[in-house]
Amino acid sequence: MRSEDGGKPDAAVVRDALGVGVAVGLSGFAFGVTSAGSGLTLLQTCALSLLVFTGASQFALVGALAGGGNPFTAAAGAFFLGVRNAFYGLRLSQLLALPRAVRPFAAQWVIDETTAVALAQPTRRSVRIGFTVTGLTLYVLWNLTTLLGALGADAIGDTDAWGLDAAGPAVFLALLAPMLKTTMERVVAGLAVVLGLGLLPVLPAGVPVLVAALAAPAVLWAEGRRRARTGRAEDDDTVGEGR
């Protein structure tokens, strides 16, 4: 069925949304294994997926705890990674235009994957379908595979040997990379990587990601200074020509 305004066929939107939801949802298994291997209980692991439901933040939290980081520092790092979802929500609220009663429930599904699928749609109908199908599929699968991963952690053994702790960040980077379209966005991402990786050996677990968050304001400040200098130079040229 094609929407009345000539948008994308509903079946195509559902297919794309299911593809993203299933592909990413299966990586919840890696989170379950990693979380259990970091010392969290089955209940704590499942609660993180049910209530937090943002993979990058969840992996950051358990990774910092596994590295011996302070729980408050680990939670702060996870929080700052999750702040991006608030900005996604500002844009999605305009595109989805959901009733007020539904918005608090929909907010739980505002994550990288649902945002990427929703923003790729041409009409409000397809945006709503893409967001809903991606969110529902991913939420159910992520939580189911989290449970299975946590239950099977003992059978797998050393999670570091399998490299499962890298699955979540790898998925996050795969989704993020295509969104870096401008030079400024690439500079921010590159600087964040340099800060995060460069400070790993010298700062406690969980702190490097907090410092890496400073990349955005630092680049914005530098860009503002550059534009100010450029503006002054142009004004000087204009005054000179007037003479």
CSV table of C-alpha atoms in Angstrom, one decimal:
chain,number,residue,atom,x,y,z
A,1,MET,CA,0.0,0.0,0.0
A,2,ARG,CA,1.3,3.5,-0.9
A,3,SER,CA,0.4,6.5,1.1
A,4,GLU,CA,-2.1,8.9,-0.4
A,5,ASP,CA,0.4,11.7,-0.8
A,6,GLY,CA,2.6,9.5,-3.0
A,7,GLY,CA,5.1,8.6,-0.3
A,8,LYS,CA,7.1,5.4,0.1
A,9,PRO,CA,5.1,2.2,0.0
A,10,ASP,CA,4.2,1.0,3.5
A,11,ALA,CA,5.7,-2.5,2.8
A,12,ALA,CA,9.0,-0.9,1.9
A,13,VAL,CA,9.1,1.1,5.1
A,14,VAL,CA,8.3,-1.9,7.2
A,15,ARG,CA,11.0,-4.0,5.4
A,16,ASP,CA,13.6,-1.4,6.0
A,17,ALA,CA,12.6,-0.9,9.6
A,18,LEU,CA,12.6,-4.6,10.3
A,19,GLY,CA,16.0,-4.9,8.8
A,20,VAL,CA,17.5,-2.3,11.1
A,21,GLY,CA,15.5,-3.6,14.2
A,22,VAL,CA,16.6,-7.2,13.7
A,23,ALA,CA,20.2,-6.5,12.8
A,24,VAL,CA,20.8,-4.2,15.8
A,25,GLY,CA,18.5,-6.1,18.2
A,26,LEU,CA,20.6,-9.2,18.0
A,27,SER,CA,23.6,-7.3,19.4
A,28,GLY,CA,21.7,-7.2,22.7
A,29,PHE,CA,23.2,-10.7,23.2
A,30,ALA,CA,26.6,-9.2,23.3
A,31,PHE,CA,25.5,-6.7,25.9
A,32,GLY,CA,24.0,-9.4,28.1
A,33,VAL,CA,27.2,-11.4,28.0
A,34,THR,CA,29.4,-8.3,28.6
A,35,SER,CA,27.2,-7.0,31.5
A,36,ALA,CA,27.1,-10.3,33.2
A,37,GLY,CA,30.9,-10.7,32.7
A,38,SER,CA,31.3,-7.3,34.3
A,39,GLY,CA,29.7,-8.4,37.5
A,40,LEU,CA,26.2,-7.2,37.1
A,41,THR,CA,23.4,-9.5,38.2
A,42,LEU,CA,20.8,-10.9,35.8
A,43,LEU,CA,18.2,-8.5,37.2
A,44,GLN,CA,20.5,-5.5,36.9
A,45,THR,CA,21.4,-6.4,33.3
A,46,CYS,CA,17.8,-6.9,32.2
A,47,ALA,CA,16.7,-3.7,34.0
A,48,LEU,CA,19.3,-1.7,32.1
A,49,SER,CA,17.9,-2.9,28.7
A,50,LEU,CA,14.3,-2.4,29.8
A,51,LEU,CA,14.7,1.0,31.3
A,52,VAL,CA,17.8,2.7,29.8
A,53,PHE,CA,17.4,1.1,26.3
A,54,THR,CA,20.2,2.9,24.5
A,55,GLY,CA,23.0,0.6,23.6
A,56,ALA,CA,26.0,2.9,23.5
A,57,SER,CA,25.2,4.2,27.0
A,58,GLN,CA,24.7,0.6,28.3
A,59,PHE,CA,28.0,-0.6,26.9
A,60,ALA,CA,29.8,2.5,28.3
A,61,LEU,CA,28.4,1.9,31.7
A,62,VAL,CA,29.3,-1.8,32.0
A,63,GLY,CA,32.6,-1.2,30.2
A,64,ALA,CA,33.6,1.4,32.8
A,65,LEU,CA,32.5,-0.8,35.7
A,66,ALA,CA,34.5,-3.8,34.2
A,67,GLY,CA,37.6,-1.6,34.0
A,68,GLY,CA,37.3,-0.8,37.7
A,69,GLY,CA,35.8,2.6,37.3
A,70,ASN,CA,33.8,4.4,40.0
A,71,PRO,CA,30.0,3.7,39.6
A,72,PHE,CA,29.2,7.4,39.6
A,73,THR,CA,31.8,8.2,37.0
A,74,ALA,CA,30.5,5.2,34.9
A,75,ALA,CA,26.9,6.4,35.2
A,76,ALA,CA,27.9,10.0,34.3
A,77,GLY,CA,29.7,8.8,31.1
A,78,ALA,CA,26.6,6.8,30.2
A,79,PHE,CA,24.4,9.8,30.9
A,80,PHE,CA,26.3,12.1,28.6
A,81,LEU,CA,26.3,9.6,25.8
A,82,GLY,CA,22.5,9.3,26.2
A,83,VAL,CA,22.0,13.1,26.1
A,84,ARG,CA,22.1,13.0,22.3
A,85,ASN,CA,18.7,11.2,22.4
A,86,ALA,CA,17.1,14.4,23.8
A,87,PHE,CA,18.2,16.3,20.7
A,88,TYR,CA,16.8,13.5,18.5
A,89,GLY,CA,13.6,13.9,20.3
A,90,LEU,CA,13.3,17.6,19.5
A,91,ARG,CA,13.4,16.8,15.8
A,92,LEU,CA,11.3,13.6,15.9
A,93,SER,CA,8.5,15.4,17.9
A,94,GLN,CA,8.0,17.7,14.9
A,95,LEU,CA,8.0,14.8,12.3
A,96,LEU,CA,5.9,12.4,14.3
A,97,ALA,CA,3.4,14.9,15.7
A,98,LEU,CA,2.1,12.3,18.2
A,99,PRO,CA,-0.8,13.0,20.7
A,100,ARG,CA,0.4,14.2,24.0
A,101,ALA,CA,-0.7,11.0,25.8
A,102,VAL,CA,1.5,8.9,23.6
A,103,ARG,CA,4.7,11.0,23.7
A,104,PRO,CA,6.1,9.7,27.0
A,105,PHE,CA,5.9,6.1,25.8
A,106,ALA,CA,7.3,7.0,22.4
A,107,ALA,CA,10.2,8.8,24.1
A,108,GLN,CA,11.6,5.4,25.3
A,109,TRP,CA,12.2,4.5,21.7
A,110,VAL,CA,14.0,7.7,20.7
A,111,ILE,CA,17.5,6.2,19.9
A,112,ASP,CA,20.0,6.2,17.1
A,113,GLU,CA,18.3,3.5,15.0
A,114,THR,CA,14.7,4.8,15.2
A,115,THR,CA,15.9,8.3,14.4
A,116,ALA,CA,17.9,7.1,11.4
A,117,VAL,CA,15.0,5.2,10.0
A,118,ALA,CA,12.5,8.0,10.7
A,119,LEU,CA,14.6,10.7,9.2
A,120,ALA,CA,15.0,8.7,6.0
A,121,GLN,CA,11.2,8.7,5.3
A,122,PRO,CA,9.6,11.3,2.9
A,123,THR,CA,6.1,11.6,4.6
A,124,ARG,CA,4.7,11.7,8.1
A,125,ARG,CA,2.9,8.4,7.6
A,126,SER,CA,6.1,6.6,6.6
A,127,VAL,CA,8.0,8.4,9.5
A,128,ARG,CA,5.5,7.0,12.0
A,129,ILE,CA,5.5,3.5,10.5
A,130,GLY,CA,9.3,3.5,10.4
A,131,PHE,CA,9.7,4.8,13.9
A,132,THR,CA,7.1,2.4,15.4
A,133,VAL,CA,8.3,-0.8,13.6
A,134,THR,CA,12.0,-0.1,14.3
A,135,GLY,CA,11.3,0.8,17.9
A,136,LEU,CA,9.0,-2.2,18.6
A,137,THR,CA,11.3,-4.7,16.8
A,138,LEU,CA,14.4,-3.4,18.4
A,139,TYR,CA,13.0,-3.1,21.9
A,140,VAL,CA,11.6,-6.7,22.0
A,141,LEU,CA,14.7,-8.3,20.4
A,142,TRP,CA,17.2,-6.2,22.4
A,143,ASN,CA,15.6,-7.2,25.7
A,144,LEU,CA,15.2,-10.8,24.7
A,145,THR,CA,18.8,-11.2,23.5
A,146,THR,CA,20.0,-9.3,26.6
A,147,LEU,CA,18.3,-12.0,28.8
A,148,LEU,CA,19.7,-14.8,26.7
A,149,GLY,CA,23.2,-13.3,26.7
A,150,ALA,CA,23.2,-12.8,30.5
A,151,LEU,CA,22.0,-16.4,31.0
A,152,GLY,CA,24.6,-17.8,28.7
A,153,ALA,CA,27.5,-15.7,30.0
A,154,ASP,CA,28.9,-18.6,32.2
A,155,ALA,CA,28.9,-21.0,29.2
A,156,ILE,CA,30.8,-18.5,27.0
A,157,GLY,CA,33.5,-17.8,29.6
A,158,ASP,CA,35.9,-14.9,29.2
A,159,THR,CA,34.0,-12.2,27.3
A,160,ASP,CA,37.3,-10.3,26.6
A,161,ALA,CA,38.6,-13.3,24.7
A,162,TRP,CA,35.5,-13.2,22.4
A,163,GLY,CA,35.6,-9.5,21.9
A,164,LEU,CA,31.9,-9.2,22.5
A,165,ASP,CA,32.3,-5.9,24.4
A,166,ALA,CA,33.2,-4.3,21.1
A,167,ALA,CA,30.0,-5.3,19.3
A,168,GLY,CA,27.9,-2.4,20.7
A,169,PRO,CA,30.4,0.4,20.0
A,170,ALA,CA,30.9,-1.1,16.5
A,171,VAL,CA,27.2,-0.9,15.8
A,172,PHE,CA,27.1,2.6,17.1
A,173,LEU,CA,30.0,3.8,14.9
A,174,ALA,CA,28.5,2.1,11.9
A,175,LEU,CA,25.3,4.1,12.4
A,176,LEU,CA,27.1,7.3,13.2
A,177,ALA,CA,29.7,7.4,10.4
A,178,PRO,CA,27.2,8.0,7.5
A,179,MET,CA,25.7,11.0,9.5
A,180,LEU,CA,29.0,12.9,9.6
A,181,LYS,CA,28.4,14.9,6.4
A,182,THR,CA,30.1,18.3,7.2
A,183,THR,CA,33.7,19.1,7.9
A,184,MET,CA,32.8,20.4,11.3
A,185,GLU,CA,31.0,17.2,12.3
A,186,ARG,CA,34.0,15.1,11.1
A,187,VAL,CA,36.4,17.3,13.1
A,188,VAL,CA,34.3,17.0,16.3
A,189,ALA,CA,34.1,13.2,15.9
A,190,GLY,CA,37.9,13.0,15.2
A,191,LEU,CA,38.8,15.1,18.1
A,192,ALA,CA,36.5,13.1,20.4
A,193,VAL,CA,38.2,9.9,19.3
A,194,VAL,CA,41.6,11.3,19.9
A,195,LEU,CA,40.7,12.6,23.4
A,196,GLY,CA,38.9,9.4,24.3
A,197,LEU,CA,41.6,7.0,23.2
A,198,GLY,CA,44.5,9.2,24.1
A,199,LEU,CA,43.4,9.6,27.7
A,200,LEU,CA,42.5,5.9,28.3
A,201,PRO,CA,46.0,5.1,29.8
A,202,VAL,CA,46.1,8.1,32.1
A,203,LEU,CA,42.6,8.6,33.4
A,204,PRO,CA,40.3,6.3,35.4
A,205,ALA,CA,37.7,4.2,33.5
A,206,GLY,CA,34.7,6.2,32.5
A,207,VAL,CA,36.4,9.6,32.6
A,208,PRO,CA,37.9,9.7,29.1
A,209,VAL,CA,34.4,9.6,27.6
A,210,LEU,CA,33.5,12.6,29.7
A,211,VAL,CA,36.5,14.6,28.5
A,212,ALA,CA,35.7,13.5,24.9
A,213,ALA,CA,32.4,15.2,25.2
A,214,LEU,CA,34.2,18.5,25.3
A,215,ALA,CA,35.2,18.1,21.6
A,216,ALA,CA,31.9,19.6,20.4
A,217,PRO,CA,32.1,22.9,22.4
A,218,ALA,CA,35.8,23.2,21.7
A,219,VAL,CA,35.3,22.9,17.9
A,220,LEU,CA,32.3,25.3,18.0
A,221,TRP,CA,34.3,27.9,20.0
A,222,ALA,CA,37.2,27.6,17.5
A,223,GLU,CA,34.8,27.9,14.5
A,224,GLY,CA,33.2,31.0,16.1
A,225,ARG,CA,36.6,32.6,16.6
A,226,ARG,CA,37.5,31.8,12.9
A,227,ARG,CA,34.3,33.3,11.6
A,228,ALA,CA,34.7,36.4,13.8
A,229,ARG,CA,38.2,37.0,12.4
A,230,THR,CA,36.9,36.4,8.9
A,231,GLY,CA,34.1,38.9,9.4
A,232,ARG,CA,36.5,41.5,10.8
A,233,ALA,CA,38.8,41.0,7.8
A,234,GLU,CA,36.0,41.5,5.4
A,235,ASP,CA,34.9,44.6,7.2
A,236,ASP,CA,38.4,46.0,7.0
A,237,ASP,CA,38.5,45.3,3.2
A,238,THR,CA,35.2,47.0,2.7
A,239,VAL,CA,36.4,50.1,4.6
A,240,GLY,CA,39.6,50.1,2.6
A,241,GLU,CA,37.7,50.0,-0.7
A,242,GLY,CA,35.5,52.9,0.5
A,243,ARG,CA,38.5,55.1,1.0
